[in-house]
């Protein structure tokens, strides 16, 4: 046997001996097809179906069966379960569908591949939805409830909003509440509604007020809502009302007594005339 032939035989023997080590370590990997990409990226308008391919490479000396699934974004595989022969690569096409009515945003997901022994590999997937951006919101159902101002905030646009709130209220004698704009601790996704309230512990005890809420957000979103409220100390009013009722009742009784006393002679004279007695 020549020297060259002997070298080839030794190389094949080393490769065969290394196979059990690869099998013990799992022996397979997953990556975007074509190489050179650490993750998947898809971009399109609502309703678009975007296609790509994931590669499962089996470096082990025995076949491996894997199952594929997507998380975070809608993914459909040409084959959800694939048997990959030893020392073979399988390319599995898949489709990412941009949901109808989706707003412009970035969504994060993954392609997850798992074998029969429970080992799994994953590749990040990012989906960007294209379309016009609109920043819009409305303030609804504004009301004053005791010592709180309640309202609904609705995102009517296509972007995530971080609202800023300003509160103002005028009473009979002037301003009774004036809170400068402040950023609310929330992120409001498109199409979502949230019920919020603003504490007002030092509200007037007796007044008629007009409350105005102004909410703004980035991109020109702005809306204002107004509501009126009347503050009356009902305990004090009830006490005063009771005194008025008692006083009025006393006056009626006194008037009735005076009328009875003044009319007694007249009633006596009428009775005497009805008897037919001689004068």
PDB file of C-alpha atoms in Angstrom:
ATOM      1  CA  UNK A   1       0.000   0.000   0.000  1.00  0.00           C
ATOM      2  CA  UNK A   2       1.400   3.328  -0.984  1.00  0.00           C
ATOM      3  CA  UNK A   3       1.979   6.148   1.469  1.00  0.00           C
ATOM      4  CA  UNK A   4      -0.864   8.206   0.011  1.00  0.00           C
ATOM      5  CA  UNK A   5      -3.336   5.330   0.277  1.00  0.00           C
ATOM      6  CA  UNK A   6      -2.275   4.706   3.851  1.00  0.00           C
ATOM      7  CA  UNK A   7      -2.888   8.409   4.717  1.00  0.00           C
ATOM      8  CA  UNK A   8      -6.411   8.303   3.268  1.00  0.00           C
ATOM      9  CA  UNK A   9      -7.246   5.179   5.277  1.00  0.00           C
ATOM     10  CA  UNK A  10      -5.989   6.803   8.470  1.00  0.00           C
ATOM     11  CA  UNK A  11      -8.132   9.927   7.820  1.00  0.00           C
ATOM     12  CA  UNK A  12     -11.277   7.840   7.279  1.00  0.00           C
ATOM     13  CA  UNK A  13     -10.566   5.875  10.452  1.00  0.00           C
ATOM     14  CA  UNK A  14     -10.173   9.081  12.461  1.00  0.00           C
ATOM     15  CA  UNK A  15     -13.497  10.399  11.126  1.00  0.00           C
ATOM     16  CA  UNK A  16     -15.309   7.179  12.053  1.00  0.00           C
ATOM     17  CA  UNK A  17     -13.830   7.202  15.533  1.00  0.00           C
ATOM     18  CA  UNK A  18     -14.925  10.802  16.065  1.00  0.00           C
ATOM     19  CA  UNK A  19     -18.567  10.074  15.201  1.00  0.00           C
ATOM     20  CA  UNK A  20     -19.569   8.683  18.646  1.00  0.00           C
ATOM     21  CA  UNK A  21     -18.355  11.907  20.318  1.00  0.00           C
ATOM     22  CA  UNK A  22     -20.587  14.042  18.063  1.00  0.00           C
ATOM     23  CA  UNK A  23     -23.562  11.760  18.772  1.00  0.00           C
ATOM     24  CA  UNK A  24     -23.051  12.002  22.521  1.00  0.00           C
ATOM     25  CA  UNK A  25     -23.066  15.801  22.286  1.00  0.00           C
ATOM     26  CA  UNK A  26     -26.371  15.877  20.396  1.00  0.00           C
ATOM     27  CA  UNK A  27     -24.808  15.930  16.983  1.00  0.00           C
ATOM     28  CA  UNK A  28     -27.198  18.333  15.234  1.00  0.00           C
ATOM     29  CA  UNK A  29     -27.644  22.074  14.826  1.00  0.00           C
ATOM     30  CA  UNK A  30     -30.093  24.572  13.338  1.00  0.00           C
ATOM     31  CA  UNK A  31     -29.473  27.808  11.424  1.00  0.00           C
ATOM     32  CA  UNK A  32     -30.983  29.978   8.672  1.00  0.00           C
ATOM     33  CA  UNK A  33     -30.424  28.405   5.266  1.00  0.00           C
ATOM     34  CA  UNK A  34     -27.678  29.860   3.115  1.00  0.00           C
ATOM     35  CA  UNK A  35     -25.283  30.579   5.967  1.00  0.00           C
ATOM     36  CA  UNK A  36     -23.992  33.876   7.204  1.00  0.00           C
ATOM     37  CA  UNK A  37     -27.192  34.854   9.017  1.00  0.00           C
ATOM     38  CA  UNK A  38     -27.457  34.665  12.810  1.00  0.00           C
ATOM     39  CA  UNK A  39     -31.255  35.084  12.743  1.00  0.00           C
ATOM     40  CA  UNK A  40     -34.332  35.386  10.514  1.00  0.00           C
ATOM     41  CA  UNK A  41     -35.824  38.706   9.443  1.00  0.00           C
ATOM     42  CA  UNK A  42     -39.154  39.213   7.666  1.00  0.00           C
ATOM     43  CA  UNK A  43     -40.844  42.438   6.604  1.00  0.00           C
ATOM     44  CA  UNK A  44     -44.116  43.086   4.819  1.00  0.00           C
ATOM     45  CA  UNK A  45     -47.543  44.702   4.817  1.00  0.00           C
ATOM     46  CA  UNK A  46     -50.625  43.162   6.513  1.00  0.00           C
ATOM     47  CA  UNK A  47     -51.780  40.002   4.746  1.00  0.00           C
ATOM     48  CA  UNK A  48     -48.395  39.292   3.152  1.00  0.00           C
ATOM     49  CA  UNK A  49     -46.949  35.746   3.247  1.00  0.00           C
ATOM     50  CA  UNK A  50     -43.149  35.802   3.587  1.00  0.00           C
ATOM     51  CA  UNK A  51     -41.051  32.699   2.909  1.00  0.00           C
ATOM     52  CA  UNK A  52     -37.710  31.524   4.242  1.00  0.00           C
ATOM     53  CA  UNK A  53     -35.880  28.258   4.975  1.00  0.00           C
ATOM     54  CA  UNK A  54     -34.368  26.778   8.111  1.00  0.00           C
ATOM     55  CA  UNK A  55     -31.537  24.202   7.909  1.00  0.00           C
ATOM     56  CA  UNK A  56     -31.122  21.313  10.341  1.00  0.00           C
ATOM     57  CA  UNK A  57     -27.667  19.724  10.074  1.00  0.00           C
ATOM     58  CA  UNK A  58     -27.133  16.259  11.557  1.00  0.00           C
ATOM     59  CA  UNK A  59     -23.433  15.567  12.111  1.00  0.00           C
ATOM     60  CA  UNK A  60     -24.079  12.409  14.101  1.00  0.00           C
ATOM     61  CA  UNK A  61     -23.652   8.868  12.865  1.00  0.00           C
ATOM     62  CA  UNK A  62     -27.331   8.028  13.242  1.00  0.00           C
ATOM     63  CA  UNK A  63     -30.576   9.659  12.017  1.00  0.00           C
ATOM     64  CA  UNK A  64     -32.401  12.195  14.141  1.00  0.00           C
ATOM     65  CA  UNK A  65     -36.078  13.147  14.017  1.00  0.00           C
ATOM     66  CA  UNK A  66     -36.931  16.707  14.948  1.00  0.00           C
ATOM     67  CA  UNK A  67     -40.113  18.736  15.340  1.00  0.00           C
ATOM     68  CA  UNK A  68     -40.330  22.407  14.398  1.00  0.00           C
ATOM     69  CA  UNK A  69     -42.528  25.198  15.712  1.00  0.00           C
ATOM     70  CA  UNK A  70     -42.621  28.982  15.789  1.00  0.00           C
ATOM     71  CA  UNK A  71     -43.188  31.270  18.752  1.00  0.00           C
ATOM     72  CA  UNK A  72     -44.194  34.931  18.912  1.00  0.00           C
ATOM     73  CA  UNK A  73     -45.136  35.226  15.228  1.00  0.00           C
ATOM     74  CA  UNK A  74     -47.424  33.158  12.950  1.00  0.00           C
ATOM     75  CA  UNK A  75     -45.186  30.527  11.305  1.00  0.00           C
ATOM     76  CA  UNK A  76     -46.203  27.597   9.076  1.00  0.00           C
ATOM     77  CA  UNK A  77     -43.651  24.898   8.141  1.00  0.00           C
ATOM     78  CA  UNK A  78     -43.676  22.774   4.998  1.00  0.00           C
ATOM     79  CA  UNK A  79     -43.044  19.829   7.354  1.00  0.00           C
ATOM     80  CA  UNK A  80     -43.471  20.191  11.102  1.00  0.00           C
ATOM     81  CA  UNK A  81     -41.644  16.885  11.705  1.00  0.00           C
ATOM     82  CA  UNK A  82     -38.509  15.927   9.755  1.00  0.00           C
ATOM     83  CA  UNK A  83     -36.198  12.892   9.827  1.00  0.00           C
ATOM     84  CA  UNK A  84     -32.635  13.940   9.099  1.00  0.00           C
ATOM     85  CA  UNK A  85     -30.273  11.079   8.070  1.00  0.00           C
ATOM     86  CA  UNK A  86     -26.765  10.787   9.528  1.00  0.00           C
ATOM     87  CA  UNK A  87     -24.279  13.372   8.297  1.00  0.00           C
ATOM     88  CA  UNK A  88     -26.980  15.130   6.292  1.00  0.00           C
ATOM     89  CA  UNK A  89     -28.543  18.559   6.185  1.00  0.00           C
ATOM     90  CA  UNK A  90     -32.289  19.053   5.761  1.00  0.00           C
ATOM     91  CA  UNK A  91     -33.664  22.375   4.491  1.00  0.00           C
ATOM     92  CA  UNK A  92     -37.237  23.022   5.650  1.00  0.00           C
ATOM     93  CA  UNK A  93     -39.172  25.908   4.045  1.00  0.00           C
ATOM     94  CA  UNK A  94     -41.562  27.932   6.200  1.00  0.00           C
ATOM     95  CA  UNK A  95     -43.934  30.850   5.787  1.00  0.00           C
ATOM     96  CA  UNK A  96     -44.414  33.865   8.055  1.00  0.00           C
ATOM     97  CA  UNK A  97     -47.782  35.569   7.558  1.00  0.00           C
ATOM     98  CA  UNK A  98     -48.271  39.202   8.512  1.00  0.00           C
ATOM     99  CA  UNK A  99     -51.719  39.284  10.194  1.00  0.00           C
ATOM    100  CA  UNK A 100     -54.525  41.210   8.526  1.00  0.00           C
ATOM    101  CA  UNK A 101     -55.118  44.491  10.287  1.00  0.00           C
ATOM    102  CA  UNK A 102     -51.686  44.446  11.945  1.00  0.00           C
ATOM    103  CA  UNK A 103     -50.308  47.863  12.822  1.00  0.00           C
ATOM    104  CA  UNK A 104     -46.763  48.942  11.944  1.00  0.00           C
ATOM    105  CA  UNK A 105     -44.508  47.430  14.594  1.00  0.00           C
ATOM    106  CA  UNK A 106     -41.683  44.967  15.221  1.00  0.00           C
ATOM    107  CA  UNK A 107     -42.515  41.566  16.680  1.00  0.00           C
ATOM    108  CA  UNK A 108     -39.954  39.161  18.103  1.00  0.00           C
ATOM    109  CA  UNK A 109     -40.255  35.387  17.750  1.00  0.00           C
ATOM    110  CA  UNK A 110     -38.185  32.226  17.398  1.00  0.00           C
ATOM    111  CA  UNK A 111     -37.905  29.073  15.317  1.00  0.00           C
ATOM    112  CA  UNK A 112     -37.653  26.210  17.800  1.00  0.00           C
ATOM    113  CA  UNK A 113     -36.413  22.709  16.820  1.00  0.00           C
ATOM    114  CA  UNK A 114     -36.584  19.799  19.282  1.00  0.00           C
ATOM    115  CA  UNK A 115     -35.453  16.176  18.949  1.00  0.00           C
ATOM    116  CA  UNK A 116     -36.965  13.044  20.490  1.00  0.00           C
ATOM    117  CA  UNK A 117     -34.646  13.223  23.518  1.00  0.00           C
ATOM    118  CA  UNK A 118     -35.913  16.664  24.486  1.00  0.00           C
ATOM    119  CA  UNK A 119     -32.900  18.614  23.259  1.00  0.00           C
ATOM    120  CA  UNK A 120     -33.834  21.831  21.486  1.00  0.00           C
ATOM    121  CA  UNK A 121     -32.196  24.520  19.408  1.00  0.00           C
ATOM    122  CA  UNK A 122     -33.695  27.894  18.448  1.00  0.00           C
ATOM    123  CA  UNK A 123     -33.041  30.754  16.048  1.00  0.00           C
ATOM    124  CA  UNK A 124     -34.402  34.310  16.626  1.00  0.00           C
ATOM    125  CA  UNK A 125     -36.966  35.629  14.166  1.00  0.00           C
ATOM    126  CA  UNK A 126     -38.025  39.278  13.857  1.00  0.00           C
ATOM    127  CA  UNK A 127     -41.089  40.347  11.923  1.00  0.00           C
ATOM    128  CA  UNK A 128     -41.615  43.952  10.908  1.00  0.00           C
ATOM    129  CA  UNK A 129     -45.037  45.107   9.756  1.00  0.00           C
ATOM    130  CA  UNK A 130     -45.000  47.938   7.225  1.00  0.00           C
ATOM    131  CA  UNK A 131     -47.707  50.528   6.747  1.00  0.00           C
ATOM    132  CA  UNK A 132     -48.683  54.120   7.466  1.00  0.00           C
ATOM    133  CA  UNK A 133     -48.156  55.305  11.029  1.00  0.00           C
ATOM    134  CA  UNK A 134     -50.853  57.292  12.800  1.00  0.00           C
ATOM    135  CA  UNK A 135     -50.704  58.680  16.319  1.00  0.00           C
ATOM    136  CA  UNK A 136     -54.217  59.312  17.672  1.00  0.00           C
ATOM    137  CA  UNK A 137     -56.095  58.975  20.959  1.00  0.00           C
ATOM    138  CA  UNK A 138     -59.375  59.914  22.630  1.00  0.00           C
ATOM    139  CA  UNK A 139     -60.382  60.697  26.213  1.00  0.00           C
ATOM    140  CA  UNK A 140     -63.824  59.266  27.003  1.00  0.00           C
ATOM    141  CA  UNK A 141     -66.293  58.853  29.904  1.00  0.00           C
ATOM    142  CA  UNK A 142     -64.793  61.646  31.993  1.00  0.00           C
ATOM    143  CA  UNK A 143     -66.522  61.959  35.375  1.00  0.00           C
ATOM    144  CA  UNK A 144     -65.910  63.183  38.909  1.00  0.00           C
ATOM    145  CA  UNK A 145     -66.605  60.418  41.425  1.00  0.00           C
ATOM    146  CA  UNK A 146     -66.116  61.566  44.998  1.00  0.00           C
ATOM    147  CA  UNK A 147     -62.470  62.479  45.441  1.00  0.00           C
ATOM    148  CA  UNK A 148     -61.375  60.964  42.099  1.00  0.00           C
ATOM    149  CA  UNK A 149     -61.564  61.953  38.461  1.00  0.00           C
ATOM    150  CA  UNK A 150     -62.197  58.892  36.277  1.00  0.00           C
ATOM    151  CA  UNK A 151     -61.789  58.557  32.515  1.00  0.00           C
ATOM    152  CA  UNK A 152     -61.078  56.147  29.647  1.00  0.00           C
ATOM    153  CA  UNK A 153     -58.055  56.510  27.397  1.00  0.00           C
ATOM    154  CA  UNK A 154     -58.288  54.898  23.928  1.00  0.00           C
ATOM    155  CA  UNK A 155     -55.488  54.483  21.368  1.00  0.00           C
ATOM    156  CA  UNK A 156     -57.128  55.199  18.003  1.00  0.00           C
ATOM    157  CA  UNK A 157     -53.887  55.112  15.988  1.00  0.00           C
ATOM    158  CA  UNK A 158     -51.330  52.587  14.804  1.00  0.00           C
ATOM    159  CA  UNK A 159     -48.449  53.320  17.158  1.00  0.00           C
ATOM    160  CA  UNK A 160     -47.786  52.537  20.810  1.00  0.00           C
ATOM    161  CA  UNK A 161     -48.499  55.633  22.903  1.00  0.00           C
ATOM    162  CA  UNK A 162     -46.957  56.923  26.119  1.00  0.00           C
ATOM    163  CA  UNK A 163     -49.566  59.524  27.205  1.00  0.00           C
ATOM    164  CA  UNK A 164     -48.992  62.807  29.015  1.00  0.00           C
ATOM    165  CA  UNK A 165     -51.833  64.132  31.213  1.00  0.00           C
ATOM    166  CA  UNK A 166     -52.749  67.663  32.325  1.00  0.00           C
ATOM    167  CA  UNK A 167     -55.706  68.414  34.649  1.00  0.00           C
ATOM    168  CA  UNK A 168     -57.491  71.724  35.204  1.00  0.00           C
ATOM    169  CA  UNK A 169     -60.679  72.638  37.080  1.00  0.00           C
ATOM    170  CA  UNK A 170     -62.469  75.979  37.589  1.00  0.00           C
ATOM    171  CA  UNK A 171     -64.954  76.689  40.358  1.00  0.00           C
ATOM    172  CA  UNK A 172     -67.378  79.528  40.971  1.00  0.00           C
ATOM    173  CA  UNK A 173     -64.629  81.761  42.367  1.00  0.00           C
ATOM    174  CA  UNK A 174     -61.814  80.692  40.040  1.00  0.00           C
ATOM    175  CA  UNK A 175     -59.274  77.894  39.555  1.00  0.00           C
ATOM    176  CA  UNK A 176     -59.476  75.065  42.107  1.00  0.00           C
ATOM    177  CA  UNK A 177     -57.161  72.536  40.407  1.00  0.00           C
ATOM    178  CA  UNK A 178     -54.262  73.002  38.003  1.00  0.00           C
ATOM    179  CA  UNK A 179     -51.841  70.099  37.461  1.00  0.00           C
ATOM    180  CA  UNK A 180     -49.017  70.531  34.977  1.00  0.00           C
ATOM    181  CA  UNK A 181     -48.544  67.895  32.223  1.00  0.00           C
ATOM    182  CA  UNK A 182     -46.881  64.703  33.409  1.00  0.00           C
ATOM    183  CA  UNK A 183     -46.105  61.405  31.671  1.00  0.00           C
ATOM    184  CA  UNK A 184     -48.342  58.517  32.721  1.00  0.00           C
ATOM    185  CA  UNK A 185     -46.596  55.246  33.671  1.00  0.00           C
ATOM    186  CA  UNK A 186     -48.087  53.146  30.869  1.00  0.00           C
ATOM    187  CA  UNK A 187     -47.647  52.138  27.240  1.00  0.00           C
ATOM    188  CA  UNK A 188     -50.939  51.955  25.365  1.00  0.00           C
ATOM    189  CA  UNK A 189     -50.882  49.636  22.303  1.00  0.00           C
ATOM    190  CA  UNK A 190     -52.947  50.451  19.194  1.00  0.00           C
ATOM    191  CA  UNK A 191     -56.632  49.683  19.559  1.00  0.00           C
ATOM    192  CA  UNK A 192     -56.477  49.298  23.340  1.00  0.00           C
ATOM    193  CA  UNK A 193     -58.629  51.032  25.975  1.00  0.00           C
ATOM    194  CA  UNK A 194     -57.643  51.593  29.588  1.00  0.00           C
ATOM    195  CA  UNK A 195     -59.699  52.877  32.542  1.00  0.00           C
ATOM    196  CA  UNK A 196     -57.769  55.390  34.646  1.00  0.00           C
ATOM    197  CA  UNK A 197     -58.441  57.676  37.589  1.00  0.00           C
ATOM    198  CA  UNK A 198     -56.851  60.815  38.949  1.00  0.00           C
ATOM    199  CA  UNK A 199     -56.962  61.339  42.748  1.00  0.00           C
ATOM    200  CA  UNK A 200     -58.382  64.625  44.018  1.00  0.00           C
ATOM    201  CA  UNK A 201     -58.240  64.399  47.817  1.00  0.00           C
ATOM    202  CA  UNK A 202     -58.454  68.182  48.403  1.00  0.00           C
ATOM    203  CA  UNK A 203     -61.488  68.847  46.238  1.00  0.00           C
ATOM    204  CA  UNK A 204     -63.840  71.638  47.336  1.00  0.00           C
ATOM    205  CA  UNK A 205     -66.511  70.824  49.895  1.00  0.00           C
ATOM    206  CA  UNK A 206     -69.007  73.263  48.391  1.00  0.00           C
ATOM    207  CA  UNK A 207     -68.628  74.408  44.800  1.00  0.00           C
ATOM    208  CA  UNK A 208     -69.705  73.970  41.191  1.00  0.00           C
ATOM    209  CA  UNK A 209     -66.688  73.040  39.051  1.00  0.00           C
ATOM    210  CA  UNK A 210     -65.822  72.392  35.417  1.00  0.00           C
ATOM    211  CA  UNK A 211     -63.040  69.799  34.978  1.00  0.00           C
ATOM    212  CA  UNK A 212     -60.875  69.607  31.855  1.00  0.00           C
ATOM    213  CA  UNK A 213     -58.448  66.787  31.007  1.00  0.00           C
ATOM    214  CA  UNK A 214     -55.891  67.166  28.223  1.00  0.00           C
ATOM    215  CA  UNK A 215     -53.915  64.125  27.039  1.00  0.00           C
ATOM    216  CA  UNK A 216     -51.087  64.260  24.507  1.00  0.00           C
ATOM    217  CA  UNK A 217     -48.562  61.781  23.064  1.00  0.00           C
ATOM    218  CA  UNK A 218     -45.731  61.695  20.557  1.00  0.00           C
ATOM    219  CA  UNK A 219     -46.640  62.074  16.903  1.00  0.00           C
ATOM    220  CA  UNK A 220     -49.206  64.829  17.468  1.00  0.00           C
ATOM    221  CA  UNK A 221     -51.803  62.778  19.357  1.00  0.00           C
ATOM    222  CA  UNK A 222     -54.017  65.037  21.485  1.00  0.00           C
ATOM    223  CA  UNK A 223     -57.517  65.084  22.941  1.00  0.00           C
ATOM    224  CA  UNK A 224     -59.417  67.103  25.556  1.00  0.00           C
ATOM    225  CA  UNK A 225     -62.500  66.140  27.569  1.00  0.00           C
ATOM    226  CA  UNK A 226     -64.645  68.216  29.938  1.00  0.00           C
ATOM    227  CA  UNK A 227     -67.139  67.415  32.680  1.00  0.00           C
ATOM    228  CA  UNK A 228     -69.043  69.345  35.354  1.00  0.00           C
ATOM    229  CA  UNK A 229     -69.564  68.459  38.998  1.00  0.00           C
ATOM    230  CA  UNK A 230     -71.368  69.928  42.002  1.00  0.00           C
ATOM    231  CA  UNK A 231     -69.944  69.517  45.486  1.00  0.00           C
ATOM    232  CA  UNK A 232     -72.495  69.887  48.312  1.00  0.00           C
ATOM    233  CA  UNK A 233     -71.968  69.003  52.012  1.00  0.00           C
ATOM    234  CA  UNK A 234     -75.172  66.953  52.247  1.00  0.00           C
ATOM    235  CA  UNK A 235     -74.920  66.426  56.022  1.00  0.00           C
ATOM    236  CA  UNK A 236     -75.048  70.154  56.717  1.00  0.00           C
ATOM    237  CA  UNK A 237     -77.735  70.691  54.111  1.00  0.00           C
ATOM    238  CA  UNK A 238     -79.879  67.966  55.654  1.00  0.00           C
ATOM    239  CA  UNK A 239     -79.625  69.581  59.089  1.00  0.00           C
ATOM    240  CA  UNK A 240     -80.590  72.998  57.757  1.00  0.00           C
ATOM    241  CA  UNK A 241     -83.396  71.452  55.763  1.00  0.00           C
ATOM    242  CA  UNK A 242     -84.773  69.715  58.848  1.00  0.00           C
ATOM    243  CA  UNK A 243     -84.819  73.024  60.791  1.00  0.00           C
ATOM    244  CA  UNK A 244     -86.620  74.709  57.918  1.00  0.00           C
ATOM    245  CA  UNK A 245     -89.238  71.943  57.832  1.00  0.00           C
ATOM    246  CA  UNK A 246     -89.780  72.127  61.614  1.00  0.00           C
ATOM    247  CA  UNK A 247     -90.041  75.894  61.529  1.00  0.00           C
ATOM    248  CA  UNK A 248     -92.502  75.743  58.639  1.00  0.00           C
ATOM    249  CA  UNK A 249     -94.622  73.162  60.450  1.00  0.00           C
ATOM    250  CA  UNK A 250     -94.704  75.343  63.576  1.00  0.00           C
ATOM    251  CA  UNK A 251     -95.815  78.339  61.565  1.00  0.00           C
ATOM    252  CA  UNK A 252     -98.642  76.342  59.983  1.00  0.00           C
ATOM    253  CA  UNK A 253     -99.850  75.151  63.399  1.00  0.00           C
ATOM    254  CA  UNK A 254     -99.775  78.691  64.782  1.00  0.00           C
ATOM    255  CA  UNK A 255    -101.701  80.021  61.798  1.00  0.00           C
ATOM    256  CA  UNK A 256    -104.324  77.322  62.209  1.00  0.00           C
ATOM    257  CA  UNK A 257    -104.691  78.135  65.927  1.00  0.00           C
ATOM    258  CA  UNK A 258    -105.143  81.844  65.228  1.00  0.00           C
ATOM    259  CA  UNK A 259    -107.777  81.157  62.616  1.00  0.00           C
ATOM    260  CA  UNK A 260    -109.658  78.860  64.999  1.00  0.00           C
ATOM    261  CA  UNK A 261    -109.616  81.422  67.836  1.00  0.00           C
ATOM    262  CA  UNK A 262    -110.705  84.305  65.658  1.00  0.00           C
ATOM    263  CA  UNK A 263    -113.605  82.378  64.133  1.00  0.00           C
ATOM    264  CA  UNK A 264    -115.164  81.058  67.352  1.00  0.00           C
ATOM    265  CA  UNK A 265    -117.644  83.973  67.891  1.00  0.00           C
ATOM    266  CA  UNK A 266    -118.806  83.738  64.321  1.00  0.00           C
ATOM    267  CA  UNK A 267    -119.488  80.011  64.627  1.00  0.00           C
ATOM    268  CA  UNK A 268    -121.449  80.585  67.886  1.00  0.00           C
ATOM    269  CA  UNK A 269    -123.632  83.277  66.240  1.00  0.00           C
ATOM    270  CA  UNK A 270    -124.324  81.004  63.259  1.00  0.00           C
ATOM    271  CA  UNK A 271    -125.428  78.191  65.550  1.00  0.00           C
ATOM    272  CA  UNK A 272    -127.718  80.506  67.509  1.00  0.00           C
ATOM    273  CA  UNK A 273    -129.395  81.697  64.333  1.00  0.00           C
ATOM    274  CA  UNK A 274    -130.009  78.157  63.131  1.00  0.00           C
ATOM    275  CA  UNK A 275    -131.960  77.191  66.262  1.00  0.00           C
ATOM    276  CA  UNK A 276    -134.826  79.494  65.379  1.00  0.00           C
ATOM    277  CA  UNK A 277    -134.829  81.116  68.862  1.00  0.00           C
ATOM    278  CA  UNK A 278    -136.677  84.466  69.260  1.00  0.00           C
ATOM    279  CA  UNK A 279    -134.575  87.607  69.293  1.00  0.00           C
TER     280      UNK A 279
END
